[in-house]
C-alpha cells in the first residue's frame, strides 16, 4: 500500500512539474513571433506575378505583439508584401469581447498594402447570432475601413499589366465547423458560391478551415490559405500538432505546406489563441508566400 502511495505521489509531482514547464514555455512562446516563407510555383501563375509577395495573417484573437501590435506591424512592413490576406479569427467570438483592437490593426495594415479579409468561425458566429453577441458585428462592420476588401463568399480580380489572378474568400457554414466529426461538404457547395472554375486562371482561396483542402483543390483552387488549427497548439516532434479546435487529435492538416497534385495549401499556425492559450514548440506565425511561374 505504502509503495503504491509513493508511486502515485511521485507521478503526481512529475505531472505538476510537466504542467509547470508547459505553462512557462507557453508563456514565452505566445509572446514571440516568427516569419515562415514559402515559394509556390504554378503553371497557372501569370508571368507578371513572378515574385509576387503575399503576407498571410490568421487567428490573431486579439493578441498583442507590442503596444497596438506595433511589433507585428513593423515585421509585416519589413517583408514588403504586394498584398496582405487574412483568413479570419482576428477577433474573439465571445459576448462583450473587444473588437476595436483587431479592427483598428487590420485598418492600419492598409498603409502597407491592399488587404483581403475572409471570415473565420469567430467572425461567423458573431455575425449570425445577434441574440448572443449583441451589436458586436454591427460595430465590427461600422469600424472596418472601406479600404479593406471583405471577401465573404466573394471574389475579386487582382490585375497587373493586363494579366490577373483571382482571389476568393470563403465563408463556411456553421455545420462545416462542427467539432469531433467532420461534416462532408456537398459536391456543389463551392460551385454554387463561386461558379465553375476556369482551370486556365490562377485561383487563390482564403478558407479558414483546412479540413476541406481536398474540396478546395478539386474545385480548382491553385493556392489555398487557411488557419483555424493554431498549429495543433502543442507540437510534438515527428508527430505534429496534438489537438485542433475541432477536437481532432493529431489532425491531418496542422501547420505548413500541403499539396494535392499541382494544388497547394499554406496552413498558418496562427498568431494568437483563445480559451486554451497553450503554445509549445509552436511560435506565433506570420506567413509569407512568394509566387513563381513555371511556364
PDB file of C-alpha atoms in Angstrom, residues 107 142-149:
ATOM      1  CA  UNK A 107      -7.362  49.045 -40.888  1.00  0.00           C
ATOM      2  CA  UNK A 142     -19.143  50.063 -38.950  1.00  0.00           C
ATOM      3  CA  UNK A 143     -15.496  50.341 -37.844  1.00  0.00           C
ATOM      4  CA  UNK A 144     -13.752  48.359 -40.584  1.00  0.00           C
ATOM      5  CA  UNK A 145     -12.174  50.596 -43.230  1.00  0.00           C
ATOM      6  CA  UNK A 146     -13.666  50.768 -46.709  1.00  0.00           C
ATOM      7  CA  UNK A 147     -10.104  50.164 -47.930  1.00  0.00           C
ATOM      8  CA  UNK A 148     -10.246  46.601 -46.571  1.00  0.00           C
ATOM      9  CA  UNK A 149     -11.518  44.141 -49.181  1.00  0.00           C
TER      10      UNK A 149
END
